[in-house]
Amino acid sequence: MRIVIGADHAGFDLKQIIAAYLRHHGHELIDKGTDSDQPVDYPDFARAVAEGVSGGKFDRGILVCGTGVGMAIAANKVAGIRSSAIVDTDTAKLTREHNDLNVLTLGARVLPESRAREIVKTFLQTPFAGGRHGDRVKKIHAIESH
Ligand code: RB5
């Protein structure tokens, strides 16, 4: 799976941990930054990651900020993106099955590292269920052209 990851200063440490975990498990990973804990603006990184997924260069995106919320709001502005801040593995599984989530966002200030890792694992391993859920996802993207 081709994965693109990004973070702001609040998510930098957790991004580094997740990136190392993904590389260790053999994923093809591109890191769009940030590269330190110096303050930056999360929409810049959300845009870079979301456009990479939307353009088809990557299969999935992962973004980390303080809460995960700002990153999700920004990522969802890019056509073709289905993004949400996820805080538990049950939701990670269901949102892959039902919503075909393609950009996962995580909050480094609200999630323990071990749970963030489990959420990432579930996000990457759970397939989309398709069927009626596919029809609903199409309706989401029909909103983009209005
Ligand atoms: C940065 O202080 C913080 O606002 C950001 O990481 C994020 O939580 C925004 O949603």
mmCIF file of C-alpha atoms and ligand atoms in Angstrom:
data_model
loop_
_atom_site.group_PDB
_atom_site.id
_atom_site.type_symbol
_atom_site.label_atom_id
_atom_site.label_comp_id
_atom_site.label_asym_id
_atom_site.label_seq_id
_atom_site.Cartn_x
_atom_site.Cartn_y
_atom_site.Cartn_z
ATOM 1 C CA MET A 1 0.000 0.000 0.000
ATOM 2 C CA ARG A 2 1.288 3.475 -0.912
ATOM 3 C CA ILE A 3 0.840 5.727 2.111
ATOM 4 C CA VAL A 4 1.440 9.442 2.588
ATOM 5 C CA ILE A 5 1.813 10.925 6.058
ATOM 6 C CA GLY A 6 1.988 14.451 7.456
ATOM 7 C CA ALA A 7 1.748 16.355 10.723
ATOM 8 C CA ASP A 8 2.018 19.763 12.292
ATOM 9 C CA HIS A 9 4.260 20.574 15.274
ATOM 10 C CA ALA A 10 1.768 19.070 17.748
ATOM 11 C CA GLY A 11 1.700 15.807 15.806
ATOM 12 C CA PHE A 12 5.384 15.647 14.894
ATOM 13 C CA ASP A 13 6.527 13.148 17.565
ATOM 14 C CA LEU A 14 3.613 10.770 16.974
ATOM 15 C CA LYS A 15 4.098 11.020 13.192
ATOM 16 C CA GLN A 16 7.717 9.920 13.604
ATOM 17 C CA ILE A 17 6.600 6.919 15.664
ATOM 18 C CA ILE A 18 3.897 5.921 13.174
ATOM 19 C CA ALA A 19 6.219 6.408 10.188
ATOM 20 C CA ALA A 20 8.833 4.120 11.771
ATOM 21 C CA TYR A 21 6.123 1.542 12.548
ATOM 22 C CA LEU A 22 4.838 1.585 8.944
ATOM 23 C CA ARG A 23 8.297 1.336 7.397
ATOM 24 C CA HIS A 24 9.101 -1.536 9.761
ATOM 25 C CA HIS A 25 6.016 -3.330 8.415
ATOM 26 C CA GLY A 26 7.120 -2.860 4.803
ATOM 27 C CA HIS A 27 4.767 -0.108 3.686
ATOM 28 C CA GLU A 28 5.806 2.316 0.964
ATOM 29 C CA LEU A 29 5.683 5.642 2.807
ATOM 30 C CA ILE A 30 6.208 9.254 1.800
ATOM 31 C CA ASP A 31 6.539 11.794 4.618
ATOM 32 C CA LYS A 32 5.357 15.323 3.731
ATOM 33 C CA GLY A 33 6.622 16.787 7.033
ATOM 34 C CA THR A 34 6.716 18.700 9.244
ATOM 35 C CA ASP A 35 10.236 17.822 10.298
ATOM 36 C CA SER A 36 10.452 19.372 13.763
ATOM 37 C CA ASP A 37 8.342 20.644 16.655
ATOM 38 C CA GLN A 38 8.598 24.268 15.454
ATOM 39 C CA PRO A 39 5.123 25.817 14.974
ATOM 40 C CA VAL A 40 3.624 25.389 11.500
ATOM 41 C CA ASP A 41 0.103 25.616 10.053
ATOM 42 C CA TYR A 42 -1.750 22.284 9.914
ATOM 43 C CA PRO A 43 -3.795 23.115 6.744
ATOM 44 C CA ASP A 44 -0.576 23.160 4.683
ATOM 45 C CA PHE A 45 0.168 19.540 5.598
ATOM 46 C CA ALA A 46 -3.456 18.432 5.350
ATOM 47 C CA ARG A 47 -3.552 19.818 1.812
ATOM 48 C CA ALA A 48 -0.315 18.118 0.732
ATOM 49 C CA VAL A 49 -1.441 14.721 2.023
ATOM 50 C CA ALA A 50 -5.049 15.027 0.803
ATOM 51 C CA GLU A 51 -3.993 16.081 -2.703
ATOM 52 C CA GLY A 52 -1.627 13.108 -2.863
ATOM 53 C CA VAL A 53 -4.500 10.731 -2.131
ATOM 54 C CA SER A 54 -7.044 12.592 -4.250
ATOM 55 C CA GLY A 55 -4.675 12.623 -7.231
ATOM 56 C CA GLY A 56 -4.233 8.856 -7.028
ATOM 57 C CA LYS A 57 -0.525 8.913 -6.194
ATOM 58 C CA PHE A 58 -1.226 7.315 -2.797
ATOM 59 C CA ASP A 59 -3.794 4.782 -1.584
ATOM 60 C CA ARG A 60 -4.199 6.212 1.926
ATOM 61 C CA GLY A 61 -3.176 9.247 3.927
ATOM 62 C CA ILE A 62 -2.458 9.730 7.620
ATOM 63 C CA LEU A 63 -2.347 13.137 9.332
ATOM 64 C CA VAL A 64 -1.453 13.993 12.921
ATOM 65 C CA CYS A 65 -2.121 17.244 14.781
ATOM 66 C CA GLY A 66 -3.105 18.068 18.356
ATOM 67 C CA THR A 67 -6.664 16.764 18.171
ATOM 68 C CA GLY A 68 -6.880 15.377 14.624
ATOM 69 C CA VAL A 69 -9.850 17.666 14.033
ATOM 70 C CA GLY A 70 -8.228 20.580 12.187
ATOM 71 C CA MET A 71 -6.455 18.170 9.859
ATOM 72 C CA ALA A 72 -9.730 16.368 9.051
ATOM 73 C CA ILE A 73 -11.609 19.623 8.411
ATOM 74 C CA ALA A 74 -8.892 20.775 5.998
ATOM 75 C CA ALA A 75 -8.410 17.393 4.275
ATOM 76 C CA ASN A 76 -12.148 17.103 3.584
ATOM 77 C CA LYS A 77 -11.995 20.299 1.487
ATOM 78 C CA VAL A 78 -10.092 18.360 -1.189
ATOM 79 C CA ALA A 79 -12.327 16.557 -3.699
ATOM 80 C CA GLY A 80 -12.393 12.791 -3.274
ATOM 81 C CA ILE A 81 -11.262 12.858 0.347
ATOM 82 C CA ARG A 82 -13.108 11.122 3.164
ATOM 83 C CA SER A 83 -11.345 12.032 6.370
ATOM 84 C CA SER A 84 -12.073 11.896 10.077
ATOM 85 C CA ALA A 85 -10.346 12.098 13.431
ATOM 86 C CA ILE A 86 -10.541 8.619 14.933
ATOM 87 C CA VAL A 87 -10.068 7.826 18.621
ATOM 88 C CA ASP A 88 -10.871 4.106 18.884
ATOM 89 C CA THR A 89 -10.389 0.926 16.877
ATOM 90 C CA ASP A 90 -14.117 0.095 16.599
ATOM 91 C CA THR A 91 -14.717 3.370 14.782
ATOM 92 C CA ALA A 92 -11.586 2.845 12.673
ATOM 93 C CA LYS A 93 -12.981 -0.510 11.498
ATOM 94 C CA LEU A 94 -16.515 0.748 10.855
ATOM 95 C CA THR A 95 -15.412 3.870 9.039
ATOM 96 C CA ARG A 96 -13.293 1.788 6.661
ATOM 97 C CA GLU A 97 -16.183 -0.651 6.061
ATOM 98 C CA HIS A 98 -18.932 1.947 5.698
ATOM 99 C CA ASN A 99 -17.285 5.221 4.652
ATOM 100 C CA ASP A 100 -14.161 3.984 2.826
ATOM 101 C CA LEU A 101 -12.151 6.495 4.878
ATOM 102 C CA ASN A 102 -9.067 7.381 2.855
ATOM 103 C CA VAL A 103 -7.352 9.928 5.118
ATOM 104 C CA LEU A 104 -7.074 9.025 8.790
ATOM 105 C CA THR A 105 -6.365 11.835 11.234
ATOM 106 C CA LEU A 106 -5.062 11.393 14.765
ATOM 107 C CA GLY A 107 -4.779 13.690 17.772
ATOM 108 C CA ALA A 108 -1.399 13.414 19.430
ATOM 109 C CA ARG A 109 -2.609 15.409 22.459
ATOM 110 C CA VAL A 110 -5.566 13.138 23.137
ATOM 111 C CA LEU A 111 -4.456 9.636 22.128
ATOM 112 C CA PRO A 112 -2.088 7.257 23.877
ATOM 113 C CA GLU A 113 0.628 6.090 21.483
ATOM 114 C CA SER A 114 -0.366 2.411 21.724
ATOM 115 C CA ARG A 115 -3.962 3.176 20.729
ATOM 116 C CA ALA A 116 -2.833 5.401 17.844
ATOM 117 C CA ARG A 117 -0.781 2.476 16.549
ATOM 118 C CA GLU A 118 -3.779 0.109 16.791
ATOM 119 C CA ILE A 119 -6.005 2.611 14.983
ATOM 120 C CA VAL A 120 -3.460 2.898 12.154
ATOM 121 C CA LYS A 121 -3.239 -0.896 11.905
ATOM 122 C CA THR A 122 -7.044 -1.223 11.718
ATOM 123 C CA PHE A 123 -7.315 1.633 9.208
ATOM 124 C CA LEU A 124 -4.849 -0.070 6.881
ATOM 125 C CA GLN A 125 -6.119 -3.632 7.258
ATOM 126 C CA THR A 126 -9.892 -3.193 7.026
ATOM 127 C CA PRO A 127 -11.425 -3.368 3.528
ATOM 128 C CA PHE A 128 -14.371 -1.277 2.314
ATOM 129 C CA ALA A 129 -17.623 -3.263 2.372
ATOM 130 C CA GLY A 130 -18.992 -1.726 -0.861
ATOM 131 C CA GLY A 131 -22.619 -2.470 -1.842
ATOM 132 C CA ARG A 132 -25.102 -0.050 -0.297
ATOM 133 C CA HIS A 133 -22.208 1.726 1.403
ATOM 134 C CA GLY A 134 -20.677 2.376 -2.019
ATOM 135 C CA ASP A 135 -23.894 4.013 -3.179
ATOM 136 C CA ARG A 136 -23.844 6.261 -0.113
ATOM 137 C CA VAL A 137 -20.205 7.227 -0.622
ATOM 138 C CA LYS A 138 -21.072 8.201 -4.212
ATOM 139 C CA LYS A 139 -23.781 10.481 -2.794
ATOM 140 C CA ILE A 140 -21.188 12.150 -0.551
ATOM 141 C CA HIS A 141 -19.038 13.010 -3.553
ATOM 142 C CA ALA A 142 -22.070 14.159 -5.581
ATOM 143 C CA ILE A 143 -22.276 16.999 -3.016
ATOM 144 C CA GLU A 144 -18.855 18.225 -4.220
ATOM 145 C CA SER A 145 -20.206 19.102 -7.655
ATOM 146 C CA HIS A 146 -23.077 21.271 -6.332
HETATM 147 C C1 RB5 B 1 -1.909 23.415 17.190
HETATM 148 O O1 RB5 B 1 -1.735 24.117 18.392
HETATM 149 C C2 RB5 B 1 -3.294 22.790 17.151
HETATM 150 O O2 RB5 B 1 -4.263 23.784 17.019
HETATM 151 C C3 RB5 B 1 -3.395 21.796 16.022
HETATM 152 O O3 RB5 B 1 -2.407 20.821 16.166
HETATM 153 C C4 RB5 B 1 -4.680 21.012 15.893
HETATM 154 O O4 RB5 B 1 -5.037 20.399 17.083
HETATM 155 C C5 RB5 B 1 -5.799 21.690 15.232
HETATM 156 O O5 RB5 B 1 -6.874 21.087 15.036
#
